[in-house]
mmCIF file of C-alpha atoms in Angstrom:
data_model
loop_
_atom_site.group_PDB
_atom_site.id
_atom_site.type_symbol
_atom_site.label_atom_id
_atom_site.label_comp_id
_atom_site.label_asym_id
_atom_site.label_seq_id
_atom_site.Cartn_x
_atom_site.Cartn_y
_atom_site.Cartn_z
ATOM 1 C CA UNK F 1 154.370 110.588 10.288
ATOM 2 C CA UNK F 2 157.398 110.451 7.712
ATOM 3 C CA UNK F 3 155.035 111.843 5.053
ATOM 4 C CA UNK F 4 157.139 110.764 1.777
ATOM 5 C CA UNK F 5 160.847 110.039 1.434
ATOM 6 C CA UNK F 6 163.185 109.099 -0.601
ATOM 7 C CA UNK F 7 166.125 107.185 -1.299
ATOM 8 C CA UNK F 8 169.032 108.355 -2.342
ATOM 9 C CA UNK F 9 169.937 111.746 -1.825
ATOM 10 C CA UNK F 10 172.335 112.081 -4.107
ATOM 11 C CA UNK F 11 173.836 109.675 -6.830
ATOM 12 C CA UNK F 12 176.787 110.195 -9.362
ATOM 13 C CA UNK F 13 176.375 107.166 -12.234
ATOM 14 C CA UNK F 14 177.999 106.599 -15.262
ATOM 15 C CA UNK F 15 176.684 106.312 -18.659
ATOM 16 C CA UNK F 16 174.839 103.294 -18.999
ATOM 17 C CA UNK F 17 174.714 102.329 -15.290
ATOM 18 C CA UNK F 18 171.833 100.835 -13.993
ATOM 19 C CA UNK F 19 169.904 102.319 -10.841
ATOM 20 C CA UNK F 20 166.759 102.616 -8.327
ATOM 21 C CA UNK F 21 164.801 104.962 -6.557
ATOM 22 C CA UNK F 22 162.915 104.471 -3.921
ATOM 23 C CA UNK F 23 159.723 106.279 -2.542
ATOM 24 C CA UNK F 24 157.663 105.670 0.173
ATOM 25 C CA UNK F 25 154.719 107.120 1.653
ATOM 26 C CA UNK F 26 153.050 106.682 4.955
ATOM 27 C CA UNK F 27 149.984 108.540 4.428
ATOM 28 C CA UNK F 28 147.453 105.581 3.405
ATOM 29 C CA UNK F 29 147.487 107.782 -0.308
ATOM 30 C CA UNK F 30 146.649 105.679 -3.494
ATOM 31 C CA UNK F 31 148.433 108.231 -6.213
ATOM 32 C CA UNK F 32 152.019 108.367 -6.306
ATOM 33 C CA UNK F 33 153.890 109.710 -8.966
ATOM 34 C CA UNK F 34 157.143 110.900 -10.071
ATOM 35 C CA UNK F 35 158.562 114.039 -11.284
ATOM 36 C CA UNK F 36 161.346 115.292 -12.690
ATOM 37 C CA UNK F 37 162.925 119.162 -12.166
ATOM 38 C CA UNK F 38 165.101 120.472 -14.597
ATOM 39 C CA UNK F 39 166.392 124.159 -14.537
ATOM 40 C CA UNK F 40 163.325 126.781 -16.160
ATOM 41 C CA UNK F 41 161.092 123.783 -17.071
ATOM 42 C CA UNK F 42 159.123 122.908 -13.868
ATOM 43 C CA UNK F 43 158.109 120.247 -12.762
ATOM 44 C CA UNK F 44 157.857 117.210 -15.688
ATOM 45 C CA UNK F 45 155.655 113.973 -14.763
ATOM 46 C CA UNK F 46 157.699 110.786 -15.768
ATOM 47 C CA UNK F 47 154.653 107.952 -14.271
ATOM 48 C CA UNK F 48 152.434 107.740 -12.017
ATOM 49 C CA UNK F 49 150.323 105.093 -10.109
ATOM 50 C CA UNK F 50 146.470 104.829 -9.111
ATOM 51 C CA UNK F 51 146.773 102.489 -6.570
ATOM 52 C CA UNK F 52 148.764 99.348 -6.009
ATOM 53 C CA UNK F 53 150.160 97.456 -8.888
ATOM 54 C CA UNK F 54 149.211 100.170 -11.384
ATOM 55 C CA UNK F 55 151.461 102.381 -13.125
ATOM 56 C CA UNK F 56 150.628 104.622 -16.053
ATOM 57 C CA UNK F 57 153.191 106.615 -18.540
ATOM 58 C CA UNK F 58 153.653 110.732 -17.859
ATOM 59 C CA UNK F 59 154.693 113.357 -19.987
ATOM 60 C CA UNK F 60 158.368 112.376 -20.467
ATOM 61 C CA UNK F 61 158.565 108.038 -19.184
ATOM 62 C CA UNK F 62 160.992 107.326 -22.492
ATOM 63 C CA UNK F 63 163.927 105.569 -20.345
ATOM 64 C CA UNK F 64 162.288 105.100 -17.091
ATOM 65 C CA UNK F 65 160.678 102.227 -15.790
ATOM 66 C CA UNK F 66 158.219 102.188 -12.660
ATOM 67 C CA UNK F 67 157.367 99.668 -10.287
ATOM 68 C CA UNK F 68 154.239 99.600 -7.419
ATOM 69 C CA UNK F 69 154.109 96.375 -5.354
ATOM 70 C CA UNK F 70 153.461 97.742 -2.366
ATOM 71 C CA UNK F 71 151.048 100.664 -1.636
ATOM 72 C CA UNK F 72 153.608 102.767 0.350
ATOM 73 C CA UNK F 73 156.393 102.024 -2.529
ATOM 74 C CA UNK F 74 157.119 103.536 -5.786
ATOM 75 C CA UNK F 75 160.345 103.124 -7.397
ATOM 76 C CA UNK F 76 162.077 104.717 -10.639
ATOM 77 C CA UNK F 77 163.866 102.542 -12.990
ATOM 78 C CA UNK F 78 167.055 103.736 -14.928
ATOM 79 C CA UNK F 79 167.730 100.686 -16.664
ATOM 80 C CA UNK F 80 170.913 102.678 -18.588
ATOM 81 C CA UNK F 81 171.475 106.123 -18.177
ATOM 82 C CA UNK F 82 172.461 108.736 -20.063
ATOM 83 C CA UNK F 83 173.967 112.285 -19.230
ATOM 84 C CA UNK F 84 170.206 113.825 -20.394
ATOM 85 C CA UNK F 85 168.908 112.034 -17.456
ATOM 86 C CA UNK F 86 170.822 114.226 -15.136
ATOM 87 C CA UNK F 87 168.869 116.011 -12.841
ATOM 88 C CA UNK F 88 166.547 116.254 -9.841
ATOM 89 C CA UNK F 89 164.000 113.871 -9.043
ATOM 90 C CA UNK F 90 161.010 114.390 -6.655
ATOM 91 C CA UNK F 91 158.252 111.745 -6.226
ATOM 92 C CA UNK F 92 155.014 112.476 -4.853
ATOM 93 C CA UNK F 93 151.255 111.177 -3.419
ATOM 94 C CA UNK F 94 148.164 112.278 -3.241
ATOM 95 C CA UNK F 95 144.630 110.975 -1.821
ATOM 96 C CA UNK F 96 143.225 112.107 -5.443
ATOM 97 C CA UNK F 97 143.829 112.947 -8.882
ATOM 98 C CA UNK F 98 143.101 116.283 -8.106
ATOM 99 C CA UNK F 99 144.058 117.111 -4.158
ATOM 100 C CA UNK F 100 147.235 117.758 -2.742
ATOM 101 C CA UNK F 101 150.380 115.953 -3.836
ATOM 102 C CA UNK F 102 152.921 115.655 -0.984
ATOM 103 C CA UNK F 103 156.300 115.850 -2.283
ATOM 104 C CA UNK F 104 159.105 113.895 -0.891
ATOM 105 C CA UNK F 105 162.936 115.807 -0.346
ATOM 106 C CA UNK F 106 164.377 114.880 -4.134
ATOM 107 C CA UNK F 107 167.081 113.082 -5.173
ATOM 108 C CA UNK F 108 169.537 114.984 -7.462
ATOM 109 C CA UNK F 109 171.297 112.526 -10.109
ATOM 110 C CA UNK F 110 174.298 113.640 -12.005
ATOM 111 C CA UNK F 111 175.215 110.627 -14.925
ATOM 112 C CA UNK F 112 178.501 111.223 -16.333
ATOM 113 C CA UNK G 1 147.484 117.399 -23.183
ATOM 114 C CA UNK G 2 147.391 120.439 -20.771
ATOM 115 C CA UNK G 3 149.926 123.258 -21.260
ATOM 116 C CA UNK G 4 150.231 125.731 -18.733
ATOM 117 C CA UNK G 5 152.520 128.613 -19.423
ATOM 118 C CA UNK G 6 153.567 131.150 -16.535
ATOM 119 C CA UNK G 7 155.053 134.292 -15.865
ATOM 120 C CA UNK G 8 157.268 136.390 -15.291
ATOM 121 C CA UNK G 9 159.837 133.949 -15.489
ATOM 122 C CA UNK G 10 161.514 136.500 -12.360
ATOM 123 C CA UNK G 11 160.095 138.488 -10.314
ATOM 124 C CA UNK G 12 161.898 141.330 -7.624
ATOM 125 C CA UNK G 13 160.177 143.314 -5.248
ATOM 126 C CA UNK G 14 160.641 145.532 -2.060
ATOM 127 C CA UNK G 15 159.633 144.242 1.431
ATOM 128 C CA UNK G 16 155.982 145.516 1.943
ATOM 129 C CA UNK G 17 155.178 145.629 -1.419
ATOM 130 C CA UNK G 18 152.548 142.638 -3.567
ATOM 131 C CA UNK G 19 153.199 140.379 -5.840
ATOM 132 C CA UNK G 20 151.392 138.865 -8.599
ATOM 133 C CA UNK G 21 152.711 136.026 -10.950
ATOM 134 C CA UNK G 22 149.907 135.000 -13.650
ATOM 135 C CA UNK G 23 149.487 131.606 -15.488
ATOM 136 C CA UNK G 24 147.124 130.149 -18.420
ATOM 137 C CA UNK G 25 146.268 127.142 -19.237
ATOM 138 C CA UNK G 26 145.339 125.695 -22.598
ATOM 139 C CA UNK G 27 142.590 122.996 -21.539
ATOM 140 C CA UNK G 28 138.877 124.401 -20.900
ATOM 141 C CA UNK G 29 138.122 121.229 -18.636
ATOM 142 C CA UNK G 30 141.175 121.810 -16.214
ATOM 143 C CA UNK G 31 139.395 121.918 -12.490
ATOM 144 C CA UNK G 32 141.993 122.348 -9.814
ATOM 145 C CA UNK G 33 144.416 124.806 -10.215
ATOM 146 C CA UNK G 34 147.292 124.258 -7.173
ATOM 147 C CA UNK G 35 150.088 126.611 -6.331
ATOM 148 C CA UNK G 36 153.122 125.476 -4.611
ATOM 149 C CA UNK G 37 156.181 127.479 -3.589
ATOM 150 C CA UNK G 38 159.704 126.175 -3.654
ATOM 151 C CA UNK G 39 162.456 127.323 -1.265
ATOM 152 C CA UNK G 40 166.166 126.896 -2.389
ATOM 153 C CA UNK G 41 167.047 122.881 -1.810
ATOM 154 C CA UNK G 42 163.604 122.327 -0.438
ATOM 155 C CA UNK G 43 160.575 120.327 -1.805
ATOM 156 C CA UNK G 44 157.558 121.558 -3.478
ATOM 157 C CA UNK G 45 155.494 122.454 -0.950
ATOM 158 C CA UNK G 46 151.382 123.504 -1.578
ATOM 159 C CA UNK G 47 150.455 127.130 -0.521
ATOM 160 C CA UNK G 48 146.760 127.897 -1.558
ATOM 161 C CA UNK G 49 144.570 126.025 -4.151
ATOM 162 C CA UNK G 50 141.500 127.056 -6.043
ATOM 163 C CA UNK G 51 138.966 124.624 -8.121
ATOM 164 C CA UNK G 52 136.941 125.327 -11.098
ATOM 165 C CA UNK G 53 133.837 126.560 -9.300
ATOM 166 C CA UNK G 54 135.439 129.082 -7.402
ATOM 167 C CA UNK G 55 136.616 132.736 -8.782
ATOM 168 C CA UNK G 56 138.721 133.578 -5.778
ATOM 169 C CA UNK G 57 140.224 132.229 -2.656
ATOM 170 C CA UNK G 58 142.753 134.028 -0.186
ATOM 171 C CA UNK G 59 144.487 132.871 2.867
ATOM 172 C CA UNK G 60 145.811 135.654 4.887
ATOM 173 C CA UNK G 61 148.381 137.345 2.748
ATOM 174 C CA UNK G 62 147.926 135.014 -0.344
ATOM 175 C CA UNK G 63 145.177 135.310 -2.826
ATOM 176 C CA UNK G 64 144.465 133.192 -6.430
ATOM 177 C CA UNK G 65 141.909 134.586 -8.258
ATOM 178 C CA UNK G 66 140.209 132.262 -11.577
ATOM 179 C CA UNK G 67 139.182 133.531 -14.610
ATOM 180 C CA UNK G 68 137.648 130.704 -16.488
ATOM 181 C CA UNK G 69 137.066 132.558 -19.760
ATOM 182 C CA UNK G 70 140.238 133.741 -20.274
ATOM 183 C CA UNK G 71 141.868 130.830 -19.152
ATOM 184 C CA UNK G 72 144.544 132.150 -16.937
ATOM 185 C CA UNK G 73 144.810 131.755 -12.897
ATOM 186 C CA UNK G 74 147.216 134.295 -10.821
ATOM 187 C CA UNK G 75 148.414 134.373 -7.534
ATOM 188 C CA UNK G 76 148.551 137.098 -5.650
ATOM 189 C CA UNK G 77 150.914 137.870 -2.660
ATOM 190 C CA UNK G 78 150.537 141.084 -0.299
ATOM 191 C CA UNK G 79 152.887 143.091 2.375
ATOM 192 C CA UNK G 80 155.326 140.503 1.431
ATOM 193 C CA UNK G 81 158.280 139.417 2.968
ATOM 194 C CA UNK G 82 161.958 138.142 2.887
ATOM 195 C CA UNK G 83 160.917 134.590 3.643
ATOM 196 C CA UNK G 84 158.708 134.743 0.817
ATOM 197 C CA UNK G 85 161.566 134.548 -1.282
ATOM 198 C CA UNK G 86 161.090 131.223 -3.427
ATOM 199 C CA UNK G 87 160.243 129.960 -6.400
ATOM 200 C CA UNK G 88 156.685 129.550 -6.902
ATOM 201 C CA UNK G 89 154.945 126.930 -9.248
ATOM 202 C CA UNK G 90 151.180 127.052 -10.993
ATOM 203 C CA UNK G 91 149.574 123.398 -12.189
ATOM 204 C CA UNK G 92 146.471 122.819 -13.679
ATOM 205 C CA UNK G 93 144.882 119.479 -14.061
ATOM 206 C CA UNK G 94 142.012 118.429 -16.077
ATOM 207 C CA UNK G 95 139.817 115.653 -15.779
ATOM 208 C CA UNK G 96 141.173 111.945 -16.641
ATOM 209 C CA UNK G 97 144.312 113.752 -17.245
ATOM 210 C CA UNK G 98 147.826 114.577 -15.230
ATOM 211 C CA UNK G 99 148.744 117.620 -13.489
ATOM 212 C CA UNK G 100 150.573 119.931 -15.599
ATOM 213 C CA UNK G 101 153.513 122.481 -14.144
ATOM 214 C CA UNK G 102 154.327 125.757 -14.992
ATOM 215 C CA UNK G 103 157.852 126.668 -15.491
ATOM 216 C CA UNK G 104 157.808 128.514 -12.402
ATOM 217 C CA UNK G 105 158.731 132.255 -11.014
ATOM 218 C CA UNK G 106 161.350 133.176 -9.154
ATOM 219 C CA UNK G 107 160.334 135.805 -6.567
ATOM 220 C CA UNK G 108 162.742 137.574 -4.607
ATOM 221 C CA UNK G 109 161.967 139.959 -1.857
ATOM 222 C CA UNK G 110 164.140 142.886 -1.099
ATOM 223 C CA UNK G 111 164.483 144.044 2.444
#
């Protein structure tokens, strides 16, 4: 098993460029979610989704969008980025709200 | 919402010696308290977990103890080594709600 991964590894966009992330998960898991990691702040929840075609709003989702069509799939939205949104994303599943959440390698962004 | 607050923010210690990085958390509710430990360019990985009816759990060198009351969780890390060098994460999640992080510790072991 993969576990989760994600695509890219690394992107360098411009202000207001437009981009997707990809997650996927081969575990069968229902919650996926992602994160993002900036320098002494942890680990910041931007969505997450309950199961397929669900997504729900985190602690920080203001200029993210989220999509779930497929039960393996989450992807992250920048519809126009901004330098603020530099910095290292890692999505995640779980079987529950409250077991284990499997992260996937990251994907560091860097918007110029 | 959850806010879960950790520390130390660093943490340095000699080979051999313990560890012990503590973290509260502001919601009486919260149930499952997760720690996961971070190596440089790696993923969050999970290391030991303890739930809300539980005051202590240990897995070979690692220990979390729970004080409900009080509110705080800590984890606890014996005879520790070099490759325990990482940065180490608390969450707390309460029902209906999402999993909250700590800022996280950064734990370096001296040989």
């Amino acid at each position: 098993n993969a576990g989760v991964t994600q695509t890219p590894k690394f992107r360098v966009l411009k202000t207001g460029q437009s981009m997707t992330l990809l997650c996927a998960q081969d575990m069968n898991h229902e919650y996926m979610y992602w994160y993002r990691q900036d320098p002494g702040m942890g680990l910041r929840l931007i969505h997450y989704s309950v199961g397929e075609g669900t997504t729900a709003k985190g602690e920080v989702p203001d200029g993210y969008n989220v999509s779930r069509l497929k039960k393996q799939n989450f992807l992250l939205g920048l519809e126009s980025a901004a330098p603020s949104q530099t910095s290292v994303y890692f999505c995640a599943s779980s079987y529950s709200k409250g077991s284990e959440q499997y992260f996937g390698p990251g994907t560091r962004l860097t918007v110029t | 919402g959850e806010n879960v607050e950790q520390h130390p923010s660093t943490l340095s210690v000699q080979e051999g010696d313990s560890a012990v990085i503590k973290c509260t958390y502001s919601d009486s509710a919260s149930n499952y308290f997760p720690w996961y430990k971070q190596e440089l360019g790696k993923r969050p990985q999970l290391i030991i977990d303890i739930r809300s009816n539980v005051g202590e759990k240990k897995d070979q060198r690692i220990a979390v103890t729970l004080n409900k009351t009080a509110k705080h969780f800590s984890l606890h890390i014996t005879e520790t080594q070099p490759e325990d060098s990482a940065v180490y994460f608390c969450a707390a999640i309460p029902p209906g709600g999402d999993m909250r992080f700590g800022a996280g510790t950064r734990l370096t072991v001296k040989p």
